[in-house]
PDB file of C-alpha atoms in Angstrom:
ATOM      1  CA  TRP A   1     100.922-219.871  65.619  1.00 97.00           C
ATOM      2  CA  GLU A   2     102.359-222.352  68.659  1.00 97.00           C
ATOM      3  CA  TYR A   3     101.732-225.579  67.810  1.00 97.00           C
ATOM      4  CA  ASN A   4     101.931-229.380  69.030  1.00 95.00           C
ATOM      5  CA  ASP A   5     101.999-231.988  66.323  1.00 94.00           C
ATOM      6  CA  PHE A   6     104.019-234.310  68.343  1.00 89.00           C
ATOM      7  CA  GLY A   7     101.662-237.281  69.228  1.00 85.00           C
ATOM      8  CA  VAL A   8     102.164-235.453  73.074  1.00 85.00           C
ATOM      9  CA  TRP A   9      99.409-234.680  75.365  1.00 84.00           C
ATOM     10  CA  PRO A  10     100.289-231.041  76.614  1.00 87.00           C
ATOM     11  CA  PHE A  11      99.093-232.124  80.098  1.00 79.00           C
ATOM     12  CA  ASP A  12     100.825-234.742  82.748  1.00 71.00           C
ATOM     13  CA  PHE A  13      98.824-237.599  83.680  1.00 67.00           C
ATOM     14  CA  GLU A  14      99.579-237.989  86.889  1.00 64.00           C
ATOM     15  CA  ASP A  15      99.196-235.600  90.379  1.00 53.00           C
ATOM     16  CA  GLY A  16      95.300-234.937  89.160  1.00 60.00           C
ATOM     17  CA  TYR A  17      96.284-233.310  86.091  1.00 68.00           C
ATOM     18  CA  ASP A  18      94.371-230.423  84.383  1.00 79.00           C
ATOM     19  CA  GLU A  19      93.859-231.232  80.850  1.00 82.00           C
ATOM     20  CA  TYR A  20      92.602-227.825  79.262  1.00 87.00           C
ATOM     21  CA  ARG A  21      95.578-225.949  81.481  1.00 90.00           C
ATOM     22  CA  TRP A  22      96.945-225.848  77.656  1.00 93.00           C
ATOM     23  CA  THR A  23      94.195-223.674  77.174  1.00 94.00           C
ATOM     24  CA  THR A  24      95.337-220.501  79.086  1.00 94.00           C
ATOM     25  CA  GLU A  25      98.372-218.580  79.384  1.00 93.00           C
ATOM     26  CA  ALA A  26      99.212-219.968  82.939  1.00 91.00           C
ATOM     27  CA  TYR A  27     100.257-222.616  80.508  1.00 91.00           C
ATOM     28  CA  VAL A  28     104.050-222.488  78.843  1.00 90.00           C
ATOM     29  CA  PRO A  29     104.572-224.607  75.517  1.00 90.00           C
ATOM     30  CA  GLU A  30     107.814-226.535  75.781  1.00 85.00           C
ATOM     31  CA  ASP A  31     109.601-227.896  72.518  1.00 91.00           C
ATOM     32  CA  TRP A  32     105.497-226.136  70.576  1.00 96.00           C
ATOM     33  CA  LYS A  33     106.998-225.246  67.062  1.00 97.00           C
ATOM     34  CA  THR A  34     105.837-221.799  65.903  1.00 97.00           C
ATOM     35  CA  ALA A  35     104.787-221.425  62.232  1.00 97.00           C
ATOM     36  CA  LYS A  36     101.968-220.000  60.013  1.00 96.00           C
ATOM     37  CA  GLY A  37      98.847-221.455  59.287  1.00 93.00           C
ATOM     38  CA  PRO A  38      96.715-222.980  57.255  1.00 96.00           C
ATOM     39  CA  PHE A  39      98.184-226.251  58.366  1.00 97.00           C
ATOM     40  CA  GLY A  40      97.638-229.477  56.247  1.00 94.00           C
ATOM     41  CA  SER A  41      99.005-232.727  55.197  1.00 94.00           C
ATOM     42  CA  ILE A  42      97.164-235.193  52.756  1.00 92.00           C
ATOM     43  CA  ASN A  43      99.060-238.336  53.103  1.00 92.00           C
ATOM     44  CA  GLY A  44     102.290-237.001  54.872  1.00 91.00           C
ATOM     45  CA  GLU A  45     102.581-234.182  52.226  1.00 93.00           C
ATOM     46  CA  LEU A  46     101.501-230.553  51.047  1.00 93.00           C
ATOM     47  CA  ALA A  47      98.334-230.988  49.000  1.00 91.00           C
ATOM     48  CA  GLU A  48      95.435-229.967  47.883  1.00 88.00           C
ATOM     49  CA  HIS A  49      92.888-230.059  50.089  1.00 86.00           C
ATOM     50  CA  THR A  50      89.095-228.692  50.377  1.00 82.00           C
ATOM     51  CA  ALA A  51      89.914-225.421  51.557  1.00 81.00           C
ATOM     52  CA  GLY A  52      93.219-225.055  49.213  1.00 84.00           C
ATOM     53  CA  VAL A  53      97.288-226.452  50.369  1.00 91.00           C
ATOM     54  CA  PRO A  54      98.105-225.935  53.306  1.00 94.00           C
ATOM     55  CA  ASN A  55     101.318-223.182  54.376  1.00 95.00           C
ATOM     56  CA  THR A  56     102.567-225.320  56.763  1.00 97.00           C
ATOM     57  CA  LEU A  57     102.882-229.974  57.107  1.00 97.00           C
ATOM     58  CA  ILE A  58     102.102-231.244  60.020  1.00 96.00           C
ATOM     59  CA  ASN A  59     103.079-234.935  61.047  1.00 94.00           C
ATOM     60  CA  LEU A  60     100.296-237.166  60.345  1.00 93.00           C
ATOM     61  CA  TRP A  61     102.036-239.872  61.988  1.00 93.00           C
ATOM     62  CA  PHE A  62     103.301-240.626  65.264  1.00 89.00           C
ATOM     63  CA  PRO A  63     106.951-240.141  64.840  1.00 84.00           C
ATOM     64  CA  GLU A  64     110.020-243.084  64.388  1.00 85.00           C
ATOM     65  CA  GLY A  65     110.940-244.377  68.077  1.00 85.00           C
ATOM     66  CA  HIS A  66     107.448-243.638  69.457  1.00 83.00           C
ATOM     67  CA  ASP A  67     105.368-246.746  70.580  1.00 85.00           C
ATOM     68  CA  GLN A  68     102.672-245.761  68.288  1.00 85.00           C
ATOM     69  CA  GLU A  69     105.513-245.408  65.050  1.00 86.00           C
ATOM     70  CA  GLY A  70     103.128-244.833  61.848  1.00 86.00           C
ATOM     71  CA  GLU A  71      99.610-244.736  63.728  1.00 89.00           C
ATOM     72  CA  VAL A  72      97.454-241.354  63.016  1.00 91.00           C
ATOM     73  CA  LEU A  73      98.081-239.135  65.109  1.00 92.00           C
ATOM     74  CA  PRO A  74      94.583-238.412  67.192  1.00 90.00           C
ATOM     75  CA  ASN A  75      94.989-234.664  68.367  1.00 91.00           C
ATOM     76  CA  TYR A  76      96.924-231.114  67.361  1.00 94.00           C
ATOM     77  CA  PHE A  77      96.798-228.604  69.709  1.00 96.00           C
ATOM     78  CA  PHE A  78      97.293-224.660  68.084  1.00 97.00           C
ATOM     79  CA  ARG A  79      97.605-221.606  70.383  1.00 97.00           C
ATOM     80  CA  THR A  80      97.762-218.076  69.664  1.00 97.00           C
ATOM     81  CA  THR A  81      97.319-214.479  70.542  1.00 97.00           C
ATOM     82  CA  PHE A  82      94.646-211.012  69.815  1.00 95.00           C
ATOM     83  CA  ASP A  83      94.138-208.123  71.045  1.00 95.00           C
ATOM     84  CA  VAL A  84      91.242-206.162  71.349  1.00 94.00           C
ATOM     85  CA  ALA A  85      90.503-202.286  71.895  1.00 90.00           C
ATOM     86  CA  ASP A  86      87.869-201.692  74.742  1.00 91.00           C
ATOM     87  CA  PRO A  87      86.934-204.751  75.976  1.00 93.00           C
ATOM     88  CA  GLU A  88      83.640-203.297  77.824  1.00 91.00           C
ATOM     89  CA  SER A  89      82.369-202.533  74.011  1.00 91.00           C
ATOM     90  CA  VAL A  90      82.531-206.003  72.519  1.00 94.00           C
ATOM     91  CA  GLU A  91      79.439-207.396  71.460  1.00 94.00           C
ATOM     92  CA  ALA A  92      80.332-210.443  69.527  1.00 94.00           C
ATOM     93  CA  LEU A  93      83.136-212.512  68.384  1.00 95.00           C
ATOM     94  CA  LEU A  94      82.982-213.559  64.458  1.00 95.00           C
ATOM     95  CA  PHE A  95      85.016-216.508  63.609  1.00 94.00           C
ATOM     96  CA  ASP A  96      86.022-217.708  59.378  1.00 93.00           C
ATOM     97  CA  MET A  97      87.495-220.924  60.062  1.00 93.00           C
ATOM     98  CA  TRP A  98      88.176-224.131  58.094  1.00 93.00           C
ATOM     99  CA  PHE A  99      88.925-227.735  59.933  1.00 91.00           C
ATOM    100  CA  ASP A 100      89.489-231.507  58.914  1.00 88.00           C
ATOM    101  CA  ASP A 101      87.415-233.228  60.788  1.00 86.00           C
ATOM    102  CA  ALA A 102      86.974-232.060  64.112  1.00 87.00           C
ATOM    103  CA  VAL A 103      87.798-229.027  66.513  1.00 88.00           C
ATOM    104  CA  THR A 104      86.943-227.412  69.845  1.00 90.00           C
ATOM    105  CA  VAL A 105      88.137-223.876  70.363  1.00 94.00           C
ATOM    106  CA  TYR A 106      88.970-221.834  73.673  1.00 96.00           C
ATOM    107  CA  ILE A 107      89.405-218.404  74.335  1.00 97.00           C
ATOM    108  CA  ASN A 108      91.186-217.493  77.530  1.00 97.00           C
ATOM    109  CA  GLY A 109      90.484-221.158  78.897  1.00 95.00           C
ATOM    110  CA  VAL A 110      86.780-221.324  78.450  1.00 96.00           C
ATOM    111  CA  MET A 111      85.881-223.594  75.730  1.00 94.00           C
ATOM    112  CA  VAL A 112      83.201-221.341  73.312  1.00 94.00           C
ATOM    113  CA  ARG A 113      82.735-224.264  70.451  1.00 90.00           C
ATOM    114  CA  GLN A 114      82.968-227.909  69.589  1.00 84.00           C
ATOM    115  CA  TYR A 115      81.887-229.402  66.126  1.00 83.00           C
ATOM    116  CA  ASN A 116      81.902-232.916  64.965  1.00 80.00           C
ATOM    117  CA  CYS A 117      83.059-234.234  68.298  1.00 73.00           C
ATOM    118  CA  PHE A 118      82.097-236.483  71.643  1.00 60.00           C
ATOM    119  CA  MET A 119      80.069-234.334  73.681  1.00 48.00           C
ATOM    120  CA  GLY A 120      81.488-231.665  76.479  1.00 44.00           C
ATOM    121  CA  GLY A 121      85.404-231.286  75.404  1.00 45.00           C
ATOM    122  CA  GLU A 122      86.116-234.677  76.543  1.00 49.00           C
ATOM    123  CA  ASN A 123      87.569-236.199  73.379  1.00 49.00           C
ATOM    124  CA  MET A 124      91.215-236.482  73.430  1.00 61.00           C
ATOM    125  CA  GLY A 125      91.553-238.787  71.055  1.00 73.00           C
ATOM    126  CA  TYR A 126      89.957-239.609  67.697  1.00 74.00           C
ATOM    127  CA  SER A 127      87.133-237.894  67.719  1.00 74.00           C
ATOM    128  CA  GLY A 128      84.698-240.302  65.610  1.00 66.00           C
ATOM    129  CA  CYS A 129      82.767-237.566  63.943  1.00 63.00           C
ATOM    130  CA  ASP A 130      80.090-237.970  66.535  1.00 54.00           C
ATOM    131  CA  ARG A 131      78.347-234.735  65.075  1.00 52.00           C
ATOM    132  CA  ASP A 132      76.200-233.198  68.000  1.00 50.00           C
ATOM    133  CA  THR A 133      76.562-230.094  66.362  1.00 50.00           C
ATOM    134  CA  PRO A 134      75.378-231.675  62.927  1.00 51.00           C
ATOM    135  CA  LEU A 135      77.482-230.224  59.807  1.00 50.00           C
ATOM    136  CA  ASP A 136      76.847-231.579  55.858  1.00 48.00           C
ATOM    137  CA  ILE A 137      79.470-234.495  56.306  1.00 46.00           C
ATOM    138  CA  THR A 138      81.852-232.969  53.425  1.00 44.00           C
ATOM    139  CA  SER A 139      81.954-229.152  54.377  1.00 52.00           C
ATOM    140  CA  GLN A 140      84.342-228.072  56.589  1.00 79.00           C
ATOM    141  CA  HIS A 141      84.296-224.049  56.531  1.00 85.00           C
ATOM    142  CA  LEU A 142      83.053-223.251  59.905  1.00 85.00           C
ATOM    143  CA  PRO A 143      81.851-219.560  60.366  1.00 89.00           C
ATOM    144  CA  PHE A 144      80.780-219.085  63.988  1.00 90.00           C
ATOM    145  CA  LYS A 145      79.152-216.030  65.901  1.00 94.00           C
ATOM    146  CA  ILE A 146      79.847-215.743  69.841  1.00 95.00           C
ATOM    147  CA  ASP A 147      77.969-213.247  71.643  1.00 95.00           C
ATOM    148  CA  ASP A 148      76.006-214.558  74.278  1.00 95.00           C
ATOM    149  CA  PRO A 149      75.987-211.891  77.024  1.00 94.00           C
ATOM    150  CA  THR A 150      76.743-214.738  79.750  1.00 96.00           C
ATOM    151  CA  LEU A 151      79.351-216.337  77.456  1.00 96.00           C
ATOM    152  CA  LEU A 152      80.908-213.262  76.692  1.00 95.00           C
ATOM    153  CA  ASP A 153      81.343-212.395  79.938  1.00 96.00           C
ATOM    154  CA  SER A 154      82.866-215.333  81.023  1.00 96.00           C
ATOM    155  CA  LEU A 155      86.354-215.429  78.663  1.00 96.00           C
ATOM    156  CA  ASN A 156      87.140-212.011  80.789  1.00 96.00           C
ATOM    157  CA  LEU A 157      88.800-210.018  77.364  1.00 96.00           C
ATOM    158  CA  LYS A 158      91.521-208.172  77.732  1.00 96.00           C
ATOM    159  CA  GLU A 159      93.691-205.366  75.175  1.00 95.00           C
ATOM    160  CA  GLU A 160      96.280-207.730  75.198  1.00 96.00           C
ATOM    161  CA  GLY A 161      97.031-211.431  75.284  1.00 95.00           C
ATOM    162  CA  ASN A 162      93.612-212.885  74.965  1.00 96.00           C
ATOM    163  CA  LEU A 163      94.581-216.656  74.019  1.00 97.00           C
ATOM    164  CA  ILE A 164      92.925-218.582  71.319  1.00 97.00           C
ATOM    165  CA  ALA A 165      93.721-222.240  71.256  1.00 97.00           C
ATOM    166  CA  VAL A 166      92.162-224.812  69.214  1.00 96.00           C
ATOM    167  CA  GLU A 167      92.139-228.402  69.498  1.00 93.00           C
ATOM    168  CA  LEU A 168      92.016-230.381  65.900  1.00 92.00           C
ATOM    169  CA  TYR A 169      90.821-233.998  65.693  1.00 89.00           C
ATOM    170  CA  GLN A 170      91.455-237.084  63.431  1.00 88.00           C
ATOM    171  CA  CYS A 171      88.184-238.870  62.829  1.00 82.00           C
ATOM    172  CA  SER A 172      89.515-242.379  62.780  1.00 81.00           C
ATOM    173  CA  ALA A 173      93.613-243.806  62.988  1.00 82.00           C
ATOM    174  CA  TYR A 174      92.416-244.520  58.947  1.00 84.00           C
ATOM    175  CA  SER A 175      92.015-240.663  57.971  1.00 85.00           C
ATOM    176  CA  ASP A 176      94.555-239.508  55.658  1.00 89.00           C
ATOM    177  CA  ASP A 177      94.220-236.328  55.683  1.00 90.00           C
ATOM    178  CA  ILE A 178      94.298-233.258  58.360  1.00 92.00           C
ATOM    179  CA  TYR A 179      93.649-229.723  57.735  1.00 94.00           C
ATOM    180  CA  PHE A 180      93.215-226.328  60.104  1.00 95.00           C
ATOM    181  CA  ASP A 181      92.847-222.775  59.243  1.00 95.00           C
ATOM    182  CA  LEU A 182      91.408-219.930  60.852  1.00 95.00           C
ATOM    183  CA  THR A 183      90.564-217.549  58.159  1.00 93.00           C
ATOM    184  CA  SER A 184      89.719-214.457  60.308  1.00 93.00           C
ATOM    185  CA  LEU A 185      88.627-213.447  63.816  1.00 93.00           C
ATOM    186  CA  ARG A 186      86.580-210.170  64.269  1.00 93.00           C
ATOM    187  CA  VAL A 187      85.427-208.144  66.866  1.00 91.00           C
ATOM    188  CA  GLN A 188      82.153-206.211  67.008  1.00 89.00           C
ATOM    189  CA  ARG A 189      81.431-203.585  69.261  1.00 83.00           C
ATOM    190  CA  SER A 190      78.824-201.238  70.795  1.00 73.00           C
ATOM    191  CA  ILE A 191      78.589-197.989  69.414  1.00 66.00           C
ATOM    192  CA  LYS A 192      78.817-195.567  72.215  1.00 61.00           C
ATOM    193  CA  GLU A 193      76.575-193.133  72.408  1.00 63.00           C
ATOM    194  CA  LEU A 194      78.190-189.102  72.619  1.00 58.00           C
ATOM    195  CA  PRO A 195      77.637-187.153  75.666  1.00 66.00           C
ATOM    196  CA  PHE A 196      76.332-184.960  73.658  1.00 65.00           C
ATOM    197  CA  THR A 197      73.737-183.825  71.067  1.00 65.00           C
ATOM    198  CA  ASP A 198      74.886-180.793  69.292  1.00 66.00           C
ATOM    199  CA  VAL A 199      78.662-180.293  68.215  1.00 59.00           C
TER     200      VAL A 199
END
C-alpha cells in the first residue's frame, strides 16, 4: 500500500480543490510511504487490537512541529492497485476488511462503501461514528459485496491497475487506537456458455 499518515490532506484547499482526486490514478502521491498491512497503532505502539497486531505502525498524533502537535490525527489515506482478468465478466467484488473507527472505500474514483461516517462522503475529519450504516459498536470486521450492475459499470474496471483508495477516520480527538486491514478482495465472474453443445 501507499499511505499518508502525515496529518496532511492529499489535496490543496486553494483554487477550487478536488478533494477526491487522490482516489484516482490521475493523482501522483508525493512523499507517501509504502508498507504492507495491516496498519495500526494502540497508544502509539504496535500492540494487540481486536483484529490482531498490526504489521505497520502508523502515526496516532500530529507530528512534532505541526500546529496541532500532539493531537490525534483525524484521517489516514491508503492506495493500492489490483488487476482483473476479463473485466466484462465481473458480476461482483467481494471484500473482507477490518477497520477502526470509520472508513470510506473508493474504486477508480467512485465511492463504493462508507461505514460509521457522516453521510455522503463529506467527512474529512473525525467521523463522530455517525453510524448511517449500523454496525455493532464493538465490531470492526466488515465483509461486503458490490454486485449492483450500475455501480459495477461505473467503476470502469480494467485488466491492470484498478485503484482502490481507502480513507480511514478516527471517531474523535480522544481516540487511543486506529486500525486498517483489507484481508481480501475477490472477483466473482459470470460463467460464459460455450458456443457448442458437444465436444
